[in-house]
Each structure stands twice: as structure tokens, then as C-alpha cells.
mmCIF file of C-alpha atoms in Angstrom:
data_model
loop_
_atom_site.group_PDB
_atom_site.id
_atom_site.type_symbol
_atom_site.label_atom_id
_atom_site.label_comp_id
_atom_site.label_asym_id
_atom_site.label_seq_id
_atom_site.Cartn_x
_atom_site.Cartn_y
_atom_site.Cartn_z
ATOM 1 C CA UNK S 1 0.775 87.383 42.034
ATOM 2 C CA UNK S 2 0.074 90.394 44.161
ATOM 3 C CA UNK S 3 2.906 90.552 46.567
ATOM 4 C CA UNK S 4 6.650 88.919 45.787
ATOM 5 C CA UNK S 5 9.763 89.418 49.052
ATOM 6 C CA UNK S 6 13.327 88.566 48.037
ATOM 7 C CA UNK S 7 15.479 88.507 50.686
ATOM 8 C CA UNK S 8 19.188 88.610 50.165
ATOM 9 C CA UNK S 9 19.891 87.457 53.782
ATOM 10 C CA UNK S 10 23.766 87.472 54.092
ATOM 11 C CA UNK S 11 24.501 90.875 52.490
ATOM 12 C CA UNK S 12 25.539 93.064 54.547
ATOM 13 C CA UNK S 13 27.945 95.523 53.293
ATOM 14 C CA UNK S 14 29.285 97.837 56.237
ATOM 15 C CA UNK S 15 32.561 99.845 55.335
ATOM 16 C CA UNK S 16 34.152 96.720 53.515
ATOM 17 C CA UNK S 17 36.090 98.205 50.898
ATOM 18 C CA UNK S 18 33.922 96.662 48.159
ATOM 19 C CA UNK S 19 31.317 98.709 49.156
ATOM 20 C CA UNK S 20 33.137 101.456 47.648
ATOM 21 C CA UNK S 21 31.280 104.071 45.020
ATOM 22 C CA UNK S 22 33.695 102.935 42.679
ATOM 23 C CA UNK S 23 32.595 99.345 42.548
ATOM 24 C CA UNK S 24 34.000 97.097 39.437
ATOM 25 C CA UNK S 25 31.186 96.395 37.168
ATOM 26 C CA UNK S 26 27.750 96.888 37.392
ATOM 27 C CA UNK S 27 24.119 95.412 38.364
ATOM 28 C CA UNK S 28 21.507 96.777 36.069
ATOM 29 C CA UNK S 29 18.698 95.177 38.063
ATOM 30 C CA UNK S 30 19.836 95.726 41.064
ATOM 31 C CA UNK S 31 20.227 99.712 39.976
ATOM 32 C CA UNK S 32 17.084 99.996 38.512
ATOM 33 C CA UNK S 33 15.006 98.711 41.390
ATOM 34 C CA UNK S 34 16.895 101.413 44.029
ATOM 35 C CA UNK S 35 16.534 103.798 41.355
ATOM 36 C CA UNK S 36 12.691 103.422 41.236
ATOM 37 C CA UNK S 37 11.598 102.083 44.710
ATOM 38 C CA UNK S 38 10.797 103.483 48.193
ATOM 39 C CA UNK S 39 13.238 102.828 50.225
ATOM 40 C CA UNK S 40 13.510 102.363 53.963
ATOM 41 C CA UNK S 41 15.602 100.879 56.831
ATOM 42 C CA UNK S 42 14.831 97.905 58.373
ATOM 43 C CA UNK S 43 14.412 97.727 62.204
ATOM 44 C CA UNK S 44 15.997 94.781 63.691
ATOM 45 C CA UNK S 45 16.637 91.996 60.992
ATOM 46 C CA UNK S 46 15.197 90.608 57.594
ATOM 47 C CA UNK S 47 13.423 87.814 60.074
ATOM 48 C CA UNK S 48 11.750 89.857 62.320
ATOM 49 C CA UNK S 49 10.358 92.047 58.678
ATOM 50 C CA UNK S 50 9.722 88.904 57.221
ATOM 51 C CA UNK S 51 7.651 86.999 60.497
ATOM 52 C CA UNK S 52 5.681 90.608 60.472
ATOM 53 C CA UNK S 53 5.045 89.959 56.707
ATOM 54 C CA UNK S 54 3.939 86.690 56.843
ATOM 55 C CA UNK S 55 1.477 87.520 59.769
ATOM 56 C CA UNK S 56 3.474 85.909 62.642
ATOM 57 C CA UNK S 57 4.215 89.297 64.649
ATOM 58 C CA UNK S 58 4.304 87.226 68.334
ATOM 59 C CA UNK S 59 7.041 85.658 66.880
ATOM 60 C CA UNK S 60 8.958 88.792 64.992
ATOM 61 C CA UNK S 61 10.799 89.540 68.546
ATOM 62 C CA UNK S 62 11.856 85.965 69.259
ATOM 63 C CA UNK S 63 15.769 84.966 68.865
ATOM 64 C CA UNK S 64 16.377 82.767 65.753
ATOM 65 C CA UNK S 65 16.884 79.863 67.779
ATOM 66 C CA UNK S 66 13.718 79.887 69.745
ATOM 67 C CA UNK S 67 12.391 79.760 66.071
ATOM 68 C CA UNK S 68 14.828 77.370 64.139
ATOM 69 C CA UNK S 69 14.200 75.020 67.388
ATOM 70 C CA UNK S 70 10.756 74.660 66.277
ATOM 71 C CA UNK S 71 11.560 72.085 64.096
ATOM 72 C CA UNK S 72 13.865 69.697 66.804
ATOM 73 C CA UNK S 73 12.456 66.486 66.872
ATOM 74 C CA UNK S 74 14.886 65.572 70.313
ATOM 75 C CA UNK S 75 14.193 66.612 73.544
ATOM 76 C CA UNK S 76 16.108 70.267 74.427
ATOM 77 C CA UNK S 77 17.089 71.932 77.035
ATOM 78 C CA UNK S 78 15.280 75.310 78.115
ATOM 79 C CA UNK S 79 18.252 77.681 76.292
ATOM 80 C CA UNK S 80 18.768 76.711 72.785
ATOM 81 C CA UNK S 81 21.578 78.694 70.484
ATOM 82 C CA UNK S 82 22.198 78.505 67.038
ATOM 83 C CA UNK S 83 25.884 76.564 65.988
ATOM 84 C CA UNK S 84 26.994 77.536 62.764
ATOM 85 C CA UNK S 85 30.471 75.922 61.198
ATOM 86 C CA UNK S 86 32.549 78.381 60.150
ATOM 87 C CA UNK S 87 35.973 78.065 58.121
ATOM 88 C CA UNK S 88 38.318 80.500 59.622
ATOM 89 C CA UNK S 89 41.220 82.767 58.073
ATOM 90 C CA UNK S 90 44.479 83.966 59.281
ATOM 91 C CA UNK S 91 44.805 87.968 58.677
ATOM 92 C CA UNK S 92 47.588 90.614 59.414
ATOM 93 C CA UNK S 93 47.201 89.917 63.212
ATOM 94 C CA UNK S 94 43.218 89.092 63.510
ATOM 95 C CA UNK S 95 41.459 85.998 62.497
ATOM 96 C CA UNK S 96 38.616 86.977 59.745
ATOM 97 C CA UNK S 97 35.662 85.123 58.192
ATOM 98 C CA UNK S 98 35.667 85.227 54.267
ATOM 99 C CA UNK S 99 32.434 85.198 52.416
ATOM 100 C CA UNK S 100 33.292 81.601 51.642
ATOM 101 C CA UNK S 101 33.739 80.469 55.226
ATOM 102 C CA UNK S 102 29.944 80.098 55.973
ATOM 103 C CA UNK S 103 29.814 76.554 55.743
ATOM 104 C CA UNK S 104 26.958 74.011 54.513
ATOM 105 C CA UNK S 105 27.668 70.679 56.365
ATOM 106 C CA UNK S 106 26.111 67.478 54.485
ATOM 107 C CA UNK S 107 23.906 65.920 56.895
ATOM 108 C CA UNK S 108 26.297 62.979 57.789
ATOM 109 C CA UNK S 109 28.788 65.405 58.507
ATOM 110 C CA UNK S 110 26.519 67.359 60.984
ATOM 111 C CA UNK S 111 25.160 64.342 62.216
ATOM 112 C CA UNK S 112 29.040 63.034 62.960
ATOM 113 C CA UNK S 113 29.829 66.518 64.576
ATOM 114 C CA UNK S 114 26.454 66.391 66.870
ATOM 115 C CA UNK S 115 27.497 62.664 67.847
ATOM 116 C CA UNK S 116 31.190 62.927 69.009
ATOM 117 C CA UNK S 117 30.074 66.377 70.549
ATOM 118 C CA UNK S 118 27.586 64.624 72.724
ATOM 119 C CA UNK S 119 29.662 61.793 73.938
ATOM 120 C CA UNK S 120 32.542 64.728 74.867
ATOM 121 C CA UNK S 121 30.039 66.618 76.820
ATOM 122 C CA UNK S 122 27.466 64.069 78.203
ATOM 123 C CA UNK S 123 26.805 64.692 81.498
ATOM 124 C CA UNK S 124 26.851 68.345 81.236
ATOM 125 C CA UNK S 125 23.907 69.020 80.053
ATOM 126 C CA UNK S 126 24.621 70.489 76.255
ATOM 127 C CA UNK S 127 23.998 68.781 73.225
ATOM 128 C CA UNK S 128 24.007 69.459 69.711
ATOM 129 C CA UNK S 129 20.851 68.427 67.662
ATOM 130 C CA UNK S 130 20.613 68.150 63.906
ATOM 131 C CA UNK S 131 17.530 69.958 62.570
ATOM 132 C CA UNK S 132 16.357 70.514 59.176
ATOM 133 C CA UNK S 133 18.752 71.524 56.419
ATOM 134 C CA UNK S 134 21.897 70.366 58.650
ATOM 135 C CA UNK S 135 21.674 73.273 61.212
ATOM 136 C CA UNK S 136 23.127 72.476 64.510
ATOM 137 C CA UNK S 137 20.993 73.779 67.313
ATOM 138 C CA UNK S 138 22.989 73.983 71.163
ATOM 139 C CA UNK S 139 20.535 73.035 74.165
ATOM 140 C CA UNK S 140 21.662 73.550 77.499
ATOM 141 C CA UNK S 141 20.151 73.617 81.150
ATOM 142 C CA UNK S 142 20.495 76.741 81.383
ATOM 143 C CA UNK S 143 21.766 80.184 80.223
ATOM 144 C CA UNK S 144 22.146 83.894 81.162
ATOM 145 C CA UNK S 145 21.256 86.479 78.503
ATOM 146 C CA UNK S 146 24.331 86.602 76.036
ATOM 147 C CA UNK S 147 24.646 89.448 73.468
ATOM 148 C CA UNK S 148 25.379 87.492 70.027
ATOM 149 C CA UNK S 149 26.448 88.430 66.493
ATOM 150 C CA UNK S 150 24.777 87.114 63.383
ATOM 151 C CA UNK S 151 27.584 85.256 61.214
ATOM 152 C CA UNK S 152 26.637 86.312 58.096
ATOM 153 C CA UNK S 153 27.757 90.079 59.471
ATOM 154 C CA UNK S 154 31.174 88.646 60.120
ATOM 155 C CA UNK S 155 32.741 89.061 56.903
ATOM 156 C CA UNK S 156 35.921 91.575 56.816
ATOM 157 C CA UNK S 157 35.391 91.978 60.241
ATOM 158 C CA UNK S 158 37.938 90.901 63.233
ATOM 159 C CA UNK S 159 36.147 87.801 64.993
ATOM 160 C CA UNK S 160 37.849 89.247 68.296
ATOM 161 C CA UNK S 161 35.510 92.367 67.592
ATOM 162 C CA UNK S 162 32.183 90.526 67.440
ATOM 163 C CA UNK S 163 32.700 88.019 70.808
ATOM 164 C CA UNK S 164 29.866 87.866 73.106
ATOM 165 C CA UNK S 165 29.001 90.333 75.100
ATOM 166 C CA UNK S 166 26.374 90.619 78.497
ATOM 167 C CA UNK S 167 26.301 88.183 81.349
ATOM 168 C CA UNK S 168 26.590 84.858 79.600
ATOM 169 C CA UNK S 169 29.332 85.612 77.136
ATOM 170 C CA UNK S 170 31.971 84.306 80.110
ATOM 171 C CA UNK S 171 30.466 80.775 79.346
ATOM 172 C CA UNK S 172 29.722 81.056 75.611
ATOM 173 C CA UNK S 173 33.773 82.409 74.949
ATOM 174 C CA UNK S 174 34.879 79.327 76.880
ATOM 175 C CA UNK S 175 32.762 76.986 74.895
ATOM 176 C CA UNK S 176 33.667 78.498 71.832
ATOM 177 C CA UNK S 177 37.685 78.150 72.659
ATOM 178 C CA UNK S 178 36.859 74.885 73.476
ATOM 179 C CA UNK S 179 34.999 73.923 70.204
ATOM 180 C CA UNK S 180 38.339 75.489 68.148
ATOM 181 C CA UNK S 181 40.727 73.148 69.855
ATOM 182 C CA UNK S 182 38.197 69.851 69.725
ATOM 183 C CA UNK S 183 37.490 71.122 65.660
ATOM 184 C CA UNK S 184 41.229 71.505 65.068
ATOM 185 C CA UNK S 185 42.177 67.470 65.609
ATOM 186 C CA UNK S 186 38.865 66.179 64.416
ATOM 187 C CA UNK S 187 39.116 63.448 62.277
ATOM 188 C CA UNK S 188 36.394 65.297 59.734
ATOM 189 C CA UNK S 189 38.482 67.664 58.881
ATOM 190 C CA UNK S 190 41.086 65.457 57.629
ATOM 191 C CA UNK S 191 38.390 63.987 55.232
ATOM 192 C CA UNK S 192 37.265 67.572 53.723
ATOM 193 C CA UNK S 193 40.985 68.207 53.515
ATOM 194 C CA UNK S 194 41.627 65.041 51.421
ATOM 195 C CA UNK S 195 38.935 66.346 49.377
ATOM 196 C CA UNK S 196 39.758 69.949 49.163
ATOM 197 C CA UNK S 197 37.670 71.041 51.415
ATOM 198 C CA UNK S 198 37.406 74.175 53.453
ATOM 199 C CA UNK S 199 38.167 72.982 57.488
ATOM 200 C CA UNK S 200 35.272 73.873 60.161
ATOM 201 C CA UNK S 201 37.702 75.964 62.116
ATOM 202 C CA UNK S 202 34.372 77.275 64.943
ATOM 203 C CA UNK S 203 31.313 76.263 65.443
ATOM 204 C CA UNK S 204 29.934 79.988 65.746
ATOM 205 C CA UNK S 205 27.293 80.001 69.267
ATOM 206 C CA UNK S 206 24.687 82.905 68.234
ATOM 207 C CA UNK S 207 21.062 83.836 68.350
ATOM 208 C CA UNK S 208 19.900 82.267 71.426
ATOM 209 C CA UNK S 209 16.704 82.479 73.292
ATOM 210 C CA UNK S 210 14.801 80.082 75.445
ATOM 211 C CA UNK S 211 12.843 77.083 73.952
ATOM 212 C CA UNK S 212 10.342 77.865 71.223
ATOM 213 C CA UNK S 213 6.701 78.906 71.875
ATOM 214 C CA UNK S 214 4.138 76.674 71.624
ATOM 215 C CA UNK S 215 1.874 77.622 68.211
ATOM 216 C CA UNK S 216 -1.200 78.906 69.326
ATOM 217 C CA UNK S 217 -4.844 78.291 67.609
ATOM 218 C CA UNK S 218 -5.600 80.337 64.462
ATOM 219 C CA UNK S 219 -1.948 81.392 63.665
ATOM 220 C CA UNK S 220 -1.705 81.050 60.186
ATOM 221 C CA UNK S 221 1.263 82.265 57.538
ATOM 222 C CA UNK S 222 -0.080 84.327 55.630
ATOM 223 C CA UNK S 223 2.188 83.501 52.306
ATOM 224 C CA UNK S 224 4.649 80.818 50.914
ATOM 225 C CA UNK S 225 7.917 80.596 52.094
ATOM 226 C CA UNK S 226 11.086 79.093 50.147
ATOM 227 C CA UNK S 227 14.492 78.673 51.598
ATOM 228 C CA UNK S 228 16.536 76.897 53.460
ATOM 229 C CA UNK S 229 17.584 76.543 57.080
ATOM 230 C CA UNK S 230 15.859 76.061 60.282
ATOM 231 C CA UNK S 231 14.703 79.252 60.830
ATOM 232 C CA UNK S 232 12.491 79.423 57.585
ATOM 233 C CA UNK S 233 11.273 75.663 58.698
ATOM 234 C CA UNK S 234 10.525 76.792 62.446
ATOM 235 C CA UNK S 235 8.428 79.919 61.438
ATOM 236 C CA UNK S 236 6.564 78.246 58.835
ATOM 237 C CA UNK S 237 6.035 75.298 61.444
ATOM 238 C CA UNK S 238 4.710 77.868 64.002
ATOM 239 C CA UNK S 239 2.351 79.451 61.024
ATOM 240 C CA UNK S 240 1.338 75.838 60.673
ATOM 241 C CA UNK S 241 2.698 75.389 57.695
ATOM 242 C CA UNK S 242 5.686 74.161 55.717
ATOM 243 C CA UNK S 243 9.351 75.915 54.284
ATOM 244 C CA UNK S 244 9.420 75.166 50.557
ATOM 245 C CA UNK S 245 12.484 74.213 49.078
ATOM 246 C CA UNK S 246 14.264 77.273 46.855
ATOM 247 C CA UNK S 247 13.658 76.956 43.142
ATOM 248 C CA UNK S 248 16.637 76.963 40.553
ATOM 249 C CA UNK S 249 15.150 80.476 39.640
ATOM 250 C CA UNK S 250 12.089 82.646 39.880
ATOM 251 C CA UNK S 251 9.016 80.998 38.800
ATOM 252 C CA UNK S 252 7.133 82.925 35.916
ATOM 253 C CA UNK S 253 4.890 84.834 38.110
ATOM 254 C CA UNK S 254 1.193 84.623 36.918
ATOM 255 C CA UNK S 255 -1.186 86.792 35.767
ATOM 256 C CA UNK S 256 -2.012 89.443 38.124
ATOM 257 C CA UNK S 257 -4.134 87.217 40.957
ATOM 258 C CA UNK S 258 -4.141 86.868 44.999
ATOM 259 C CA UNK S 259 -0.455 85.208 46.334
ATOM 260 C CA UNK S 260 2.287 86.354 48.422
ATOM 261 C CA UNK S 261 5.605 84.662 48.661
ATOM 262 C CA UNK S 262 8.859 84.989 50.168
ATOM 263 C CA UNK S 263 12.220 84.010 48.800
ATOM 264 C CA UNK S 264 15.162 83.621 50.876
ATOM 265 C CA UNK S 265 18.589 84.158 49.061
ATOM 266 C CA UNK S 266 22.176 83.953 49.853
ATOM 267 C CA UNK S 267 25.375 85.600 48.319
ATOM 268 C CA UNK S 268 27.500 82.378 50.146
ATOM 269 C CA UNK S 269 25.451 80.091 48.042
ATOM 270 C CA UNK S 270 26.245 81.916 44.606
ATOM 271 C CA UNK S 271 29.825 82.270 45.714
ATOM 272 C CA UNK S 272 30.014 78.299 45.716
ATOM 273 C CA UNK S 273 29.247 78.146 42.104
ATOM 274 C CA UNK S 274 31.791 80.938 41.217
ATOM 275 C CA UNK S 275 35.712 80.090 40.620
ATOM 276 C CA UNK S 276 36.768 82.390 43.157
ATOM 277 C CA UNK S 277 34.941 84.924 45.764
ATOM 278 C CA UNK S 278 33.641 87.431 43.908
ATOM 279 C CA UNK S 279 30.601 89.390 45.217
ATOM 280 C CA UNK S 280 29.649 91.512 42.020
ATOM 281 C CA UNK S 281 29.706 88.473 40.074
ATOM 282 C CA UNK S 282 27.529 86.642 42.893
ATOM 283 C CA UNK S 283 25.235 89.231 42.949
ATOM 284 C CA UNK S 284 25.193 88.851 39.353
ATOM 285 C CA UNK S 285 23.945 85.291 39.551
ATOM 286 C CA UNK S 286 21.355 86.656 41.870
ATOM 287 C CA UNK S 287 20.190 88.719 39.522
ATOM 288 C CA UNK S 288 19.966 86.607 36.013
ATOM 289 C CA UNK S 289 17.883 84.194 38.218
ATOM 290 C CA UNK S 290 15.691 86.185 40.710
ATOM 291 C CA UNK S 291 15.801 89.854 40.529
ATOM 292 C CA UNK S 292 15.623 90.453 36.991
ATOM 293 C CA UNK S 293 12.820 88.153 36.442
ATOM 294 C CA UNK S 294 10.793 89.735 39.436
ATOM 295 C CA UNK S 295 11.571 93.234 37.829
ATOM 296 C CA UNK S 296 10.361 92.400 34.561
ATOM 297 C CA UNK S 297 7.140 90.881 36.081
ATOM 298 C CA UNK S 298 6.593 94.423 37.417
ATOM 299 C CA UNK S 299 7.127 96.013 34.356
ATOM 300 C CA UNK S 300 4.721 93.814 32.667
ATOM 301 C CA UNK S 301 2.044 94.522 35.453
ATOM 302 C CA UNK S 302 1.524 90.742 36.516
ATOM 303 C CA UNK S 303 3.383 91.420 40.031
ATOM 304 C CA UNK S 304 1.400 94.271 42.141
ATOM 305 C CA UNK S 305 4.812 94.875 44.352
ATOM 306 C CA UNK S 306 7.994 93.454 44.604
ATOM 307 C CA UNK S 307 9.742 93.750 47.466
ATOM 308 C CA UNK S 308 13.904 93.570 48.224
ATOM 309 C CA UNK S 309 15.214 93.016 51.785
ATOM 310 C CA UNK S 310 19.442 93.462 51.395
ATOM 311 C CA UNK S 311 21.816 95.443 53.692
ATOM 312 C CA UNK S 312 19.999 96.363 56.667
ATOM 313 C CA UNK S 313 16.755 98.065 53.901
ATOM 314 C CA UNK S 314 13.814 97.143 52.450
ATOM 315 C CA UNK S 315 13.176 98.273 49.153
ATOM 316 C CA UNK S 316 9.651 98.457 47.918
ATOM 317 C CA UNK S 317 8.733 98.694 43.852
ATOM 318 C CA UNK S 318 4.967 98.523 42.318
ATOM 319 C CA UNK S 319 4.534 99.330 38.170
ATOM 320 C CA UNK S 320 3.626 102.787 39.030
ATOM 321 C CA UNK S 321 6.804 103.458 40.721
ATOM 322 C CA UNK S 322 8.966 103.354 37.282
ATOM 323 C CA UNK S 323 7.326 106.376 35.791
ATOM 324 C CA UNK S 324 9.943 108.217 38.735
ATOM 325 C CA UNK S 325 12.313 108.543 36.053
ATOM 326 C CA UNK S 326 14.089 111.648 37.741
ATOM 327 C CA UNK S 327 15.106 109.446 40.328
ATOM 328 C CA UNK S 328 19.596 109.084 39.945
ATOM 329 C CA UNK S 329 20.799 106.098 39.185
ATOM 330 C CA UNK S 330 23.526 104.839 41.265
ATOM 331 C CA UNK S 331 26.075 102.342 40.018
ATOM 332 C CA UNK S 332 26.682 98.620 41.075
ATOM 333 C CA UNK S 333 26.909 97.914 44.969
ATOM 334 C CA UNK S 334 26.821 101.802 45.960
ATOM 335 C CA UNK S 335 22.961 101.030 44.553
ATOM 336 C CA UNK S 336 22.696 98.829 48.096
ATOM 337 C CA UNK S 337 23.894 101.627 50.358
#
């Protein structure tokens, strides 16, 4: 394979105090692949780098919900936003988001959400629409231009510190107090607690745009694409192709031959398969199944350049790279700063 992108697309490290140089433990592929690689910021956000990539740059500037919506097989409005269930937690006066509090809904449960939402709001023009993956998509009439956070840069941060902003957020704050209350008394959340379940304590309104572009004649991807999530299935749709579904692990790359692919990762997912939250150990998982594997191919020479999208940077590796063996090593997550 000539070209290999792993995106870890919901680490994003800020000042959370496991950032810190003296992180516990350590990431040996992770540290060899910063130790080796070029290295450079990312403008924007691993989409936009990733619809450049893939040869889609008309739709690198477009909000992830103009993309996700893509896939919508319902009528929408013109303004479509992105609703992601969150599980809420109660800090020392601030409500947070843990790592664990990005929530997967099984379909039925996003399809039971979407149906009691739309009889509670019919007539006013919103409705929630299931789309690939269990993603809830918002459509509404209308919309002014709303300045909206990403959840997966929520963690350790105060929720009251990342509200909308611009000339829509009045309307987007009172939906979203609205959506807590309805949330807090719904009868699904009595079923995931039975179960021990995390609640959905928000249904988190971001990354809206207007209705997606129409593909246009000779846009094709230019790669394969595995993931999950609307987003991966609406850009591949508008490259006229399809999202592939994520493998347990890294396939063996081949021998040395034309291919590009792009993997999208998340730390949330690991974290379900760990006994408690632990992001080193997360990462670890990451790491036995993807990054190490990719590394090794470009050791071996059958992988051209690998490519590592984490934390706001890129980080770019070919075989010839890991003759820079002056480069310092830096120790487990300070390797991602």
C-alpha cells in the first residue's frame, strides 16, 4: 500500500492534567512515530484534512452536518445540526463530560428518541432523523449562523464554557435546556438504568450548516474509507462511494503497490472495552491493534507513508524517516503534544 491515514478523532488533549510530561506509563508506538515523523498542525479539523486527502476539497469547508446529512433518506429542512447523546456529570460547581459520556445509541434507541421527539415538536418545524450508524441529525426551517463546539473537545472542560455562541445560539441554548428536562423523565432512561446504563443527560446541537450539496459529475474519493458515523458515510456518498465498516485491527498491509486508505479511530470506543476510564491504557489498545502494525509495515518497507491525525497534528512517517535517530524521544502522551 502506498499511502495509510489513522485518525484518532476524539483525542484532544488541551491542558487536562493527563496531558502532563509526567504521564503514567508509556506508548512505545506512539513515541516512536513522533520521534521519527514530520510533524505539523492541522488547520481546521481531522475532516476537513481528511476530505482534502481523499480528493473532496469543495467539501473540506462544509459543516459536518451538511456532510453527515448526505446520507438522510427523509425529507430535511434547509438547516441541519448534528445531535449527539451525551451522559452528563456533576463536578465541584460545573457540569463536565467524561471520556465515557460520548454515547453510542443502538438504533432502536435512536429511533425511539427521534419518534417521541417528533410528536413533542410537530408542528414546529424540527425533527430528528436517524441516519447511518444511529446519528441523530436536527432539521429545521430555518437557522441563523450559530458558533458550535465539537463534543469530542468537551472532555474536562465546563459545558457552561463551550455554549453556543453568534446569532443563533439564543435558539440553540433554549432547545438544548429543553432537551435536558424532556431527557431527564424519559422513559429510556429508566431502561439503560435497569441495565446499568449510562443516562443520555443532552442531546449535544453542534456542527450545523445548511442542507448538503448536491455531488457533482466526476467527483470521485480518491481512497477507502473505514469508520463509523455519518460523516464518514456522507463524504464517501458525495465521492460516490461507500464508508467501510472498521476492521477488528489493521489489515496486513500488502506488498508495496498503489492504495490509499483512511482509518477512523476513537479513544471512547477503546474506553468501552476497558474496566474503568483510562486513556493510556485506551491508547494502548489503539496501539496493539492499529498503530503498531502500521509502524512495523513501514519498517518493513511495504507502506510508502503512514500518516497519524491526533490532537489538533498530523504526523507524517515514510521508511526513510527512521534513519533520524537524533531525533528525542518523548515519553507517553507528552509524545502527542
Amino acid at each position: 500500500m502506498s499511502e495509510l491515514v489513522i485518525v484518532i478523532a476524539d483525542l484532544y488533549l488541551g491542558a487536562e492534567p493527563e496531558a502532563a510530561p509526567a504521564a503514567r506509563g508509556t506508548l512505545p508506538a506512539l513515541e516512536a512515530l513522533s520521534r521519527f515523523a514530520h510533524v505539523r498542525a492541522v488547520e481546521g479539523s481531522w475532516r476537513s484534512w481528511a476530505a482534502q486527502w481523499l480528493g473532496l476539497a469543495r467539501h473540506a469547508a462544509l459543516p459536518p452536518a451538511s456532510v453527515a446529512a448526505a446520507v438522510a433518506e427523509a425529507a430535511l429542512g434547509p438547516a441541519v445540526w448534528l445531535a449527539e447523546p451525551l451522559s452528563l456529570t456533576e463536578g465541584v460547581g460545573r457540569v463536565l463530560l467524561e471520556r465515557r459520556g460520548r454515547l453510542r445509541l443502538e438504533a432502536a434507541e435512536a429511533a425511539r428518541l427521534a419518534e417521541d421527539f417528533n410528536a413533542l415538536y410537530s408542528g414546529s418545524g424540527l425533527a430528528l432523523t436517524v441516519l447511518p450508524g444511529g446519528t441523530l441529525l436536527l432539521s429545521a426551517p430555518s437557522g441563523a449562523a450559530a458558533s458550535t463546539c465539537d463534543p469530542a473537545r468537551l472532555p474536562a472542560a465546563a459545558l457552561a464554557e463551550r455554549l453556543p455562541g453568534g446569532p443563533g445560539a439564543p435558539a440553540l441554548r433554549r432547545l438544548g435546556s429543553e432537551l435536558e428536562m424532556w431527557l431527564h423523565s424519559h422513559r429510556l432512561n429508566a431502561e439503560r438504568a435497569a441495565r446499568g446504563a449510562a443516562p443520555v443527560s443532552q442531546l449535544w446541537i453542534w456542527g450545523g450548516g445548511m442542507a448538503p450539496a448536491v455531488p457533482r459529475p466526476g467527483e470521485v474519493l480518491r481512497g477507502e474509507v473505514y469508520g463509523s458515523g455519518a460523516y464518514l458515510a456522507g463524504l464517501a456518498r458525495l465521492g460516490g462511494s461507500a464508508c467501510r465498516a472498521l476492521p477488528p485491527r489493521l489489515p496486513e498491509p500488502p506488498a508495496p503497490a498503489p492504495g490509499r486508505a483512511l482509518y477512523v479511530l476513537e479513544v471512547s470506543e477503546a474506553l468501552q472495552r476497558l474496566p474503568r476510564a483510562d486513556l493510556l491504557g485506551a491508547l494502548g489498545t489503539l496501539e496493539e491493534e492499529w498503530i503498531g502494525p502500521a509502524l512495523t509495515a513501514v519498517r518493513r518497507g511495504s507502506l510508502e507513508r503512514l500518516w497519524l491525525l491526533a490532537n489538533d497534528r498530523a504526523w507524517c512517517l515514510r521508511p526513510r524517516d527512521l534513519w533520524r535517530r537524533w531525533r528525542r524521544s518523548r515519553a507517553g502522551l507528552e509524545s502527542l503534544t
